[in-house]
Structures are given as C-alpha cells and as structure tokens.
Amino acid sequence: VIAMHGCGQTAEAFMLQTGWTTLADKYKFVLIFPEQTQRRDNNPDRVGNPWRCFNWAGYRGLRMQRGQGENQSIKEMVDYALQSKQISLNPERVFITGLSAGGAMTTLMLATWPEIFKAGAPIAGVPYRCAADVDNVFKCMGLTPNFVPRYGCSPKGTACMATEAKRSPKKWAELARKGSRKHKGPWPRIMIWHGSKDQFVDDDNLTETMKQWTALHG
C-alpha cells in the first residue's frame, strides 16, 4: 500500500495519525510512505513544494506526464519493493491511497500507471487532470489562492469548484486514457472519499472523480 500525506504534513505525521502501521502489522502487508520535500524558492529546477504538497497539477506545467517527476519516483518505489530479495510481494496486490494533495496524487497515479495498481482510494482529492498547471489548481479546489479556509460557497462561487473545471464523464475518461498512454484496461478499482464540510477542497470533486472512473469502467 502506497500512502501519501496531505499538504503541510510529513510522511511520519501521516503514518502516526492514520493508523496504517497498526493495520500493516496485523494483516501483514508492506507500506510505503512517499514524502514531499519543502522548498521556499521559485526555481523550477528544484524539486519540492513550498507548502509540502504533492505537485499533482505539475509545477509551472511540468512533471505532470507519465514517467516524469513525482509520479515516476513513486513508481520506482513500487518497483524497488517488488524487486526486493528480502520480502516476497504479489504484483497483483499493489494499492494506493492519500489525503488531499495525496488524494489528488492518488488519482494521478491510478490514471498514469493503471497497470501497476489493483485499486486506490483518494481521500479529499480531485479528478485526474482537473488542473494541468498551478494557476488552475484553485479552480479545482474551490479555494482562493490565499488558502483561507472556506465556509460554503460564496454568492459569486469563488469558494466552489469552478464550473469550467468540471467535465463530462466522456471527457474525464479521455484525459485519463491519454495520461496512461492509451491503456486498454482493466482499470484499477477505486473507492472515493470526501467530507461534505471540507474547507479546502470542494466536495464537488467527489462527483467529478466518480464521473471519470465510472466512465473508464464503462
């Protein structure tokens, strides 16, 4: 199981707060906790994120495609575990989950590397390719760029998932197929979680993610 933290968290904090290790000890499975590094400059040649968020929309339009940046790093973590001589793992039972930015990264990994994962569970995430650059991230989240928590949608809709960020099931599915380099299937199963009072990611993303994956599954 790949388990990815949310913005501002560390892998250790996510591990301690979720109880994943207790489950892993009880049911005997291996956990991988990727961690985003923090950087405080705007140099596109440096990895990381100023808010310790996974760059699910890319950085200045970069590192969004399959085999680039963080998705490639996480894929290599899976490869390393599967190829380990110290443990024996079943490549047909690889799963992924994450919270918030980690949830958005979960749908990204399921869409770009569908042949690797049996299933995934994004928590408070967004559909794959909702935003392809940082400028549109806030339109997907339904948040203003200052990261002030929202309390419901404002009359002008500035605290809601933007209408232009929403798509038809067919269009969502096309984006995922393109991201996977035209994967023919089967697609990973998915369990989508989202709180109805989420102050940072509008829960309309649950519906949009459902539209994307039900279309992929036919």
PDB file of C-alpha atoms in Angstrom:
ATOM      1  CA  VAL A   1       0.000   0.000   0.000  1.00  0.00           C
ATOM      2  CA  ILE A   2       1.306   3.413  -1.015  1.00  0.00           C
ATOM      3  CA  ALA A   3       0.004   6.029   1.467  1.00  0.00           C
ATOM      4  CA  MET A   4       0.534   9.735   0.739  1.00  0.00           C
ATOM      5  CA  HIS A   5       0.246  12.645   3.135  1.00  0.00           C
ATOM      6  CA  GLY A   6      -1.625  15.913   2.659  1.00  0.00           C
ATOM      7  CA  CYS A   7      -0.310  19.461   2.317  1.00  0.00           C
ATOM      8  CA  GLY A   8       1.788  20.597   5.241  1.00  0.00           C
ATOM      9  CA  GLN A   9       2.176  17.090   6.616  1.00  0.00           C
ATOM     10  CA  THR A  10       5.174  14.815   6.763  1.00  0.00           C
ATOM     11  CA  ALA A  11       5.145  11.113   5.995  1.00  0.00           C
ATOM     12  CA  GLU A  12       5.771  10.407   9.683  1.00  0.00           C
ATOM     13  CA  ALA A  13       2.828  12.553  10.817  1.00  0.00           C
ATOM     14  CA  PHE A  14       0.540  10.897   8.276  1.00  0.00           C
ATOM     15  CA  MET A  15       1.736   7.473   9.417  1.00  0.00           C
ATOM     16  CA  LEU A  16       1.063   8.255  13.092  1.00  0.00           C
ATOM     17  CA  GLN A  17      -2.304   9.937  12.531  1.00  0.00           C
ATOM     18  CA  THR A  18      -3.842   7.325  10.236  1.00  0.00           C
ATOM     19  CA  GLY A  19      -3.018   4.052  11.969  1.00  0.00           C
ATOM     20  CA  TRP A  20      -1.795   2.420   8.782  1.00  0.00           C
ATOM     21  CA  THR A  21       1.139   0.764  10.549  1.00  0.00           C
ATOM     22  CA  THR A  22      -1.193  -0.944  13.037  1.00  0.00           C
ATOM     23  CA  LEU A  23      -3.158  -2.410  10.138  1.00  0.00           C
ATOM     24  CA  ALA A  24       0.016  -3.444   8.329  1.00  0.00           C
ATOM     25  CA  ASP A  25       1.338  -5.252  11.412  1.00  0.00           C
ATOM     26  CA  LYS A  26      -1.987  -7.039  11.909  1.00  0.00           C
ATOM     27  CA  TYR A  27      -2.645  -8.044   8.305  1.00  0.00           C
ATOM     28  CA  LYS A  28       0.981  -8.444   7.189  1.00  0.00           C
ATOM     29  CA  PHE A  29       1.366  -6.085   4.274  1.00  0.00           C
ATOM     30  CA  VAL A  30       4.075  -3.640   3.261  1.00  0.00           C
ATOM     31  CA  LEU A  31       3.627   0.129   3.444  1.00  0.00           C
ATOM     32  CA  ILE A  32       5.403   2.860   1.506  1.00  0.00           C
ATOM     33  CA  PHE A  33       5.058   6.477   2.669  1.00  0.00           C
ATOM     34  CA  PRO A  34       6.352   8.888  -0.009  1.00  0.00           C
ATOM     35  CA  GLU A  35       7.206  12.312   1.374  1.00  0.00           C
ATOM     36  CA  GLN A  36       7.223  15.664  -0.368  1.00  0.00           C
ATOM     37  CA  THR A  37      10.182  17.911   0.351  1.00  0.00           C
ATOM     38  CA  GLN A  38       9.697  21.557   1.167  1.00  0.00           C
ATOM     39  CA  ARG A  39      11.352  24.353  -0.792  1.00  0.00           C
ATOM     40  CA  ARG A  40      10.890  28.074  -0.451  1.00  0.00           C
ATOM     41  CA  ASP A  41      12.018  29.426  -3.804  1.00  0.00           C
ATOM     42  CA  ASN A  42      10.604  29.523  -7.312  1.00  0.00           C
ATOM     43  CA  ASN A  43      13.426  27.722  -9.053  1.00  0.00           C
ATOM     44  CA  PRO A  44      11.736  25.223 -11.441  1.00  0.00           C
ATOM     45  CA  ASP A  45      14.891  23.085 -11.464  1.00  0.00           C
ATOM     46  CA  ARG A  46      14.489  22.245  -7.796  1.00  0.00           C
ATOM     47  CA  VAL A  47      12.075  19.609  -6.570  1.00  0.00           C
ATOM     48  CA  GLY A  48       9.617  20.054  -3.752  1.00  0.00           C
ATOM     49  CA  ASN A  49       6.763  22.367  -2.905  1.00  0.00           C
ATOM     50  CA  PRO A  50       6.607  25.428  -0.632  1.00  0.00           C
ATOM     51  CA  TRP A  51       3.547  24.004   1.182  1.00  0.00           C
ATOM     52  CA  ARG A  52       4.851  20.419   1.199  1.00  0.00           C
ATOM     53  CA  CYS A  53       2.075  19.427  -1.225  1.00  0.00           C
ATOM     54  CA  PHE A  54       2.493  16.772  -3.870  1.00  0.00           C
ATOM     55  CA  ASN A  55       2.593  18.554  -7.229  1.00  0.00           C
ATOM     56  CA  TRP A  56      -0.461  16.803  -8.677  1.00  0.00           C
ATOM     57  CA  ALA A  57      -1.017  19.575 -11.221  1.00  0.00           C
ATOM     58  CA  GLY A  58       2.646  19.840 -12.128  1.00  0.00           C
ATOM     59  CA  TYR A  59       4.993  22.709 -11.423  1.00  0.00           C
ATOM     60  CA  ARG A  60       4.628  25.517 -13.952  1.00  0.00           C
ATOM     61  CA  GLY A  61       3.102  22.956 -16.290  1.00  0.00           C
ATOM     62  CA  LEU A  62       5.943  20.468 -15.807  1.00  0.00           C
ATOM     63  CA  ARG A  63       6.107  16.990 -14.263  1.00  0.00           C
ATOM     64  CA  MET A  64       2.528  16.046 -14.962  1.00  0.00           C
ATOM     65  CA  GLN A  65       3.029  13.410 -17.641  1.00  0.00           C
ATOM     66  CA  ARG A  66       3.547   9.712 -17.010  1.00  0.00           C
ATOM     67  CA  GLY A  67       7.191   8.963 -16.251  1.00  0.00           C
ATOM     68  CA  GLN A  68       8.049  12.459 -15.054  1.00  0.00           C
ATOM     69  CA  GLY A  69       8.778  13.945 -11.643  1.00  0.00           C
ATOM     70  CA  GLU A  70       6.965  12.609  -8.618  1.00  0.00           C
ATOM     71  CA  ASN A  71       4.834  10.018 -10.379  1.00  0.00           C
ATOM     72  CA  GLN A  72       7.986   8.396 -11.731  1.00  0.00           C
ATOM     73  CA  SER A  73       9.592   8.489  -8.273  1.00  0.00           C
ATOM     74  CA  ILE A  74       6.602   6.775  -6.680  1.00  0.00           C
ATOM     75  CA  LYS A  75       6.518   4.185  -9.470  1.00  0.00           C
ATOM     76  CA  GLU A  76      10.193   3.450  -8.787  1.00  0.00           C
ATOM     77  CA  MET A  77       9.393   2.950  -5.086  1.00  0.00           C
ATOM     78  CA  VAL A  78       6.882   0.268  -6.086  1.00  0.00           C
ATOM     79  CA  ASP A  79       9.421  -1.347  -8.426  1.00  0.00           C
ATOM     80  CA  TYR A  80      12.033  -1.364  -5.667  1.00  0.00           C
ATOM     81  CA  ALA A  81       9.670  -3.107  -3.239  1.00  0.00           C
ATOM     82  CA  LEU A  82       8.527  -5.681  -5.799  1.00  0.00           C
ATOM     83  CA  GLN A  83      12.113  -6.481  -6.771  1.00  0.00           C
ATOM     84  CA  SER A  84      13.353  -6.772  -3.191  1.00  0.00           C
ATOM     85  CA  LYS A  85      15.019 -10.061  -2.261  1.00  0.00           C
ATOM     86  CA  GLN A  86      14.202  -9.527   1.420  1.00  0.00           C
ATOM     87  CA  ILE A  87      10.425  -9.773   1.037  1.00  0.00           C
ATOM     88  CA  SER A  88       8.077 -11.567  -1.350  1.00  0.00           C
ATOM     89  CA  LEU A  89       5.275  -9.379  -2.697  1.00  0.00           C
ATOM     90  CA  ASN A  90       2.426 -10.061  -5.091  1.00  0.00           C
ATOM     91  CA  PRO A  91       2.489  -7.568  -8.010  1.00  0.00           C
ATOM     92  CA  GLU A  92      -1.269  -8.149  -8.400  1.00  0.00           C
ATOM     93  CA  ARG A  93      -1.938  -6.656  -4.967  1.00  0.00           C
ATOM     94  CA  VAL A  94      -0.499  -3.140  -5.115  1.00  0.00           C
ATOM     95  CA  PHE A  95      -2.789  -0.406  -3.769  1.00  0.00           C
ATOM     96  CA  ILE A  96      -2.579   3.355  -3.282  1.00  0.00           C
ATOM     97  CA  THR A  97      -4.272   5.987  -1.133  1.00  0.00           C
ATOM     98  CA  GLY A  98      -3.720   9.548   0.005  1.00  0.00           C
ATOM     99  CA  LEU A  99      -5.257  12.586   1.657  1.00  0.00           C
ATOM    100  CA  SER A 100      -5.933  15.957  -0.009  1.00  0.00           C
ATOM    101  CA  ALA A 101      -2.871  16.604  -2.202  1.00  0.00           C
ATOM    102  CA  GLY A 102      -2.041  12.957  -1.563  1.00  0.00           C
ATOM    103  CA  GLY A 103      -5.573  12.108  -2.689  1.00  0.00           C
ATOM    104  CA  ALA A 104      -5.099  14.104  -5.876  1.00  0.00           C
ATOM    105  CA  MET A 105      -1.799  12.304  -6.366  1.00  0.00           C
ATOM    106  CA  THR A 106      -3.654   9.015  -5.890  1.00  0.00           C
ATOM    107  CA  THR A 107      -5.964   9.645  -8.845  1.00  0.00           C
ATOM    108  CA  LEU A 108      -2.942  10.799 -10.850  1.00  0.00           C
ATOM    109  CA  MET A 109      -1.091   7.549 -10.137  1.00  0.00           C
ATOM    110  CA  LEU A 110      -4.152   5.411 -10.904  1.00  0.00           C
ATOM    111  CA  ALA A 111      -4.635   7.214 -14.214  1.00  0.00           C
ATOM    112  CA  THR A 112      -0.998   7.371 -15.338  1.00  0.00           C
ATOM    113  CA  TRP A 113       0.098   3.913 -14.094  1.00  0.00           C
ATOM    114  CA  PRO A 114      -3.133   1.830 -14.209  1.00  0.00           C
ATOM    115  CA  GLU A 115      -1.249  -1.380 -14.981  1.00  0.00           C
ATOM    116  CA  ILE A 116       0.553  -1.201 -11.629  1.00  0.00           C
ATOM    117  CA  PHE A 117      -2.316  -0.711  -9.191  1.00  0.00           C
ATOM    118  CA  LYS A 118      -5.124  -3.104  -8.349  1.00  0.00           C
ATOM    119  CA  ALA A 119      -7.144  -0.359  -6.661  1.00  0.00           C
ATOM    120  CA  GLY A 120      -6.915   3.026  -4.981  1.00  0.00           C
ATOM    121  CA  ALA A 121      -8.723   5.268  -2.509  1.00  0.00           C
ATOM    122  CA  PRO A 122      -8.371   9.040  -2.877  1.00  0.00           C
ATOM    123  CA  ILE A 123      -9.478  10.987   0.203  1.00  0.00           C
ATOM    124  CA  ALA A 124     -10.452  14.638  -0.368  1.00  0.00           C
ATOM    125  CA  GLY A 125      -8.747  14.553  -3.752  1.00  0.00           C
ATOM    126  CA  VAL A 126      -9.588  15.754  -7.261  1.00  0.00           C
ATOM    127  CA  PRO A 127     -10.080  14.005 -10.625  1.00  0.00           C
ATOM    128  CA  TYR A 128      -7.022  13.285 -12.702  1.00  0.00           C
ATOM    129  CA  ARG A 129      -6.063  16.243 -14.883  1.00  0.00           C
ATOM    130  CA  CYS A 130      -8.513  18.620 -13.266  1.00  0.00           C
ATOM    131  CA  ALA A 131      -5.653  21.116 -13.475  1.00  0.00           C
ATOM    132  CA  ALA A 132      -2.543  20.873 -15.610  1.00  0.00           C
ATOM    133  CA  ASP A 133      -0.795  23.882 -14.078  1.00  0.00           C
ATOM    134  CA  VAL A 134      -0.653  25.645 -10.737  1.00  0.00           C
ATOM    135  CA  ASP A 135      -2.773  28.553 -11.954  1.00  0.00           C
ATOM    136  CA  ASN A 136      -5.843  26.313 -12.228  1.00  0.00           C
ATOM    137  CA  VAL A 137      -5.331  24.368  -9.002  1.00  0.00           C
ATOM    138  CA  PHE A 138      -7.533  26.721  -7.020  1.00  0.00           C
ATOM    139  CA  LYS A 139     -10.358  26.462  -9.562  1.00  0.00           C
ATOM    140  CA  CYS A 140     -10.446  22.712  -8.935  1.00  0.00           C
ATOM    141  CA  MET A 141     -10.208  23.006  -5.184  1.00  0.00           C
ATOM    142  CA  GLY A 142     -12.761  25.794  -4.964  1.00  0.00           C
ATOM    143  CA  LEU A 143     -10.354  27.872  -2.938  1.00  0.00           C
ATOM    144  CA  THR A 144      -8.817  31.303  -3.264  1.00  0.00           C
ATOM    145  CA  PRO A 145      -5.003  31.466  -3.657  1.00  0.00           C
ATOM    146  CA  ASN A 146      -4.503  32.740  -0.107  1.00  0.00           C
ATOM    147  CA  PHE A 147      -5.514  29.332   1.326  1.00  0.00           C
ATOM    148  CA  VAL A 148      -8.053  30.864   3.716  1.00  0.00           C
ATOM    149  CA  PRO A 149     -10.492  28.074   4.723  1.00  0.00           C
ATOM    150  CA  ARG A 150     -13.832  28.454   3.003  1.00  0.00           C
ATOM    151  CA  TYR A 151     -17.197  28.154   4.721  1.00  0.00           C
ATOM    152  CA  GLY A 152     -19.583  27.141   1.987  1.00  0.00           C
ATOM    153  CA  CYS A 153     -19.815  28.698  -1.450  1.00  0.00           C
ATOM    154  CA  SER A 154     -19.855  32.460  -1.739  1.00  0.00           C
ATOM    155  CA  PRO A 155     -22.593  34.126  -3.828  1.00  0.00           C
ATOM    156  CA  LYS A 156     -20.142  34.518  -6.690  1.00  0.00           C
ATOM    157  CA  GLY A 157     -18.969  30.928  -6.479  1.00  0.00           C
ATOM    158  CA  THR A 158     -15.349  31.812  -5.736  1.00  0.00           C
ATOM    159  CA  ALA A 159     -15.190  29.228  -2.954  1.00  0.00           C
ATOM    160  CA  CYS A 160     -16.685  26.429  -5.051  1.00  0.00           C
ATOM    161  CA  MET A 161     -15.185  24.169  -7.681  1.00  0.00           C
ATOM    162  CA  ALA A 162     -15.234  26.349 -10.788  1.00  0.00           C
ATOM    163  CA  THR A 163     -17.745  25.452 -13.475  1.00  0.00           C
ATOM    164  CA  GLU A 164     -15.014  25.427 -16.117  1.00  0.00           C
ATOM    165  CA  ALA A 165     -13.124  22.814 -14.069  1.00  0.00           C
ATOM    166  CA  LYS A 166     -15.998  20.341 -14.417  1.00  0.00           C
ATOM    167  CA  ARG A 167     -16.269  17.996 -17.398  1.00  0.00           C
ATOM    168  CA  SER A 168     -18.458  15.292 -18.865  1.00  0.00           C
ATOM    169  CA  PRO A 169     -17.738  11.651 -17.943  1.00  0.00           C
ATOM    170  CA  LYS A 170     -16.541  11.056 -21.507  1.00  0.00           C
ATOM    171  CA  LYS A 171     -14.074  13.964 -21.385  1.00  0.00           C
ATOM    172  CA  TRP A 172     -12.754  12.959 -17.965  1.00  0.00           C
ATOM    173  CA  ALA A 173     -12.183   9.422 -19.217  1.00  0.00           C
ATOM    174  CA  GLU A 174     -10.388  10.671 -22.326  1.00  0.00           C
ATOM    175  CA  LEU A 175      -7.957  12.636 -20.150  1.00  0.00           C
ATOM    176  CA  ALA A 176      -7.175   9.550 -18.076  1.00  0.00           C
ATOM    177  CA  ARG A 177      -6.653   7.350 -21.124  1.00  0.00           C
ATOM    178  CA  LYS A 178      -4.315   9.924 -22.593  1.00  0.00           C
ATOM    179  CA  GLY A 179      -2.403  10.156 -19.328  1.00  0.00           C
ATOM    180  CA  SER A 180      -1.943   6.389 -19.252  1.00  0.00           C
ATOM    181  CA  ARG A 181      -0.667   6.397 -22.830  1.00  0.00           C
ATOM    182  CA  LYS A 182      -3.865   4.781 -24.076  1.00  0.00           C
ATOM    183  CA  HIS A 183      -4.176   1.962 -21.553  1.00  0.00           C
ATOM    184  CA  LYS A 184      -6.780  -0.556 -22.763  1.00  0.00           C
ATOM    185  CA  GLY A 185      -7.734  -1.930 -19.354  1.00  0.00           C
ATOM    186  CA  PRO A 186      -8.635  -3.301 -16.996  1.00  0.00           C
ATOM    187  CA  TRP A 187      -8.654  -0.117 -14.911  1.00  0.00           C
ATOM    188  CA  PRO A 188      -7.975  -0.118 -11.181  1.00  0.00           C
ATOM    189  CA  ARG A 189     -10.959  -0.213  -8.865  1.00  0.00           C
ATOM    190  CA  ILE A 190     -11.489   2.982  -6.898  1.00  0.00           C
ATOM    191  CA  MET A 191     -13.084   3.989  -3.592  1.00  0.00           C
ATOM    192  CA  ILE A 192     -13.646   7.762  -3.375  1.00  0.00           C
ATOM    193  CA  TRP A 193     -13.889   9.526  -0.020  1.00  0.00           C
ATOM    194  CA  HIS A 194     -14.769  13.169   0.622  1.00  0.00           C
ATOM    195  CA  GLY A 195     -16.164  15.047   3.610  1.00  0.00           C
ATOM    196  CA  SER A 196     -19.180  17.244   2.932  1.00  0.00           C
ATOM    197  CA  LYS A 197     -17.719  20.019   5.124  1.00  0.00           C
ATOM    198  CA  ASP A 198     -14.228  20.062   3.601  1.00  0.00           C
ATOM    199  CA  GLN A 199     -12.939  23.630   3.913  1.00  0.00           C
ATOM    200  CA  PHE A 200     -10.073  23.324   1.437  1.00  0.00           C
ATOM    201  CA  VAL A 201     -11.241  21.041  -1.392  1.00  0.00           C
ATOM    202  CA  ASP A 202     -14.825  21.397  -2.595  1.00  0.00           C
ATOM    203  CA  ASP A 203     -16.663  18.074  -2.329  1.00  0.00           C
ATOM    204  CA  ASP A 204     -17.958  18.516  -5.892  1.00  0.00           C
ATOM    205  CA  ASN A 205     -14.640  16.828  -6.675  1.00  0.00           C
ATOM    206  CA  LEU A 206     -16.107  13.570  -5.392  1.00  0.00           C
ATOM    207  CA  THR A 207     -18.819  13.707  -8.076  1.00  0.00           C
ATOM    208  CA  GLU A 208     -16.348  14.685 -10.794  1.00  0.00           C
ATOM    209  CA  THR A 209     -13.972  11.861  -9.806  1.00  0.00           C
ATOM    210  CA  MET A 210     -16.877   9.415  -9.808  1.00  0.00           C
ATOM    211  CA  LYS A 211     -17.812  10.572 -13.319  1.00  0.00           C
ATOM    212  CA  GLN A 212     -14.251   9.990 -14.511  1.00  0.00           C
ATOM    213  CA  TRP A 213     -13.899   6.482 -13.125  1.00  0.00           C
ATOM    214  CA  THR A 214     -17.351   5.157 -13.870  1.00  0.00           C
ATOM    215  CA  ALA A 215     -16.750   6.206 -17.477  1.00  0.00           C
ATOM    216  CA  LEU A 216     -13.389   4.405 -17.505  1.00  0.00           C
ATOM    217  CA  HIS A 217     -15.068   1.262 -16.163  1.00  0.00           C
ATOM    218  CA  GLY A 218     -17.904   1.521 -18.635  1.00  0.00           C
TER     219      GLY A 218
END
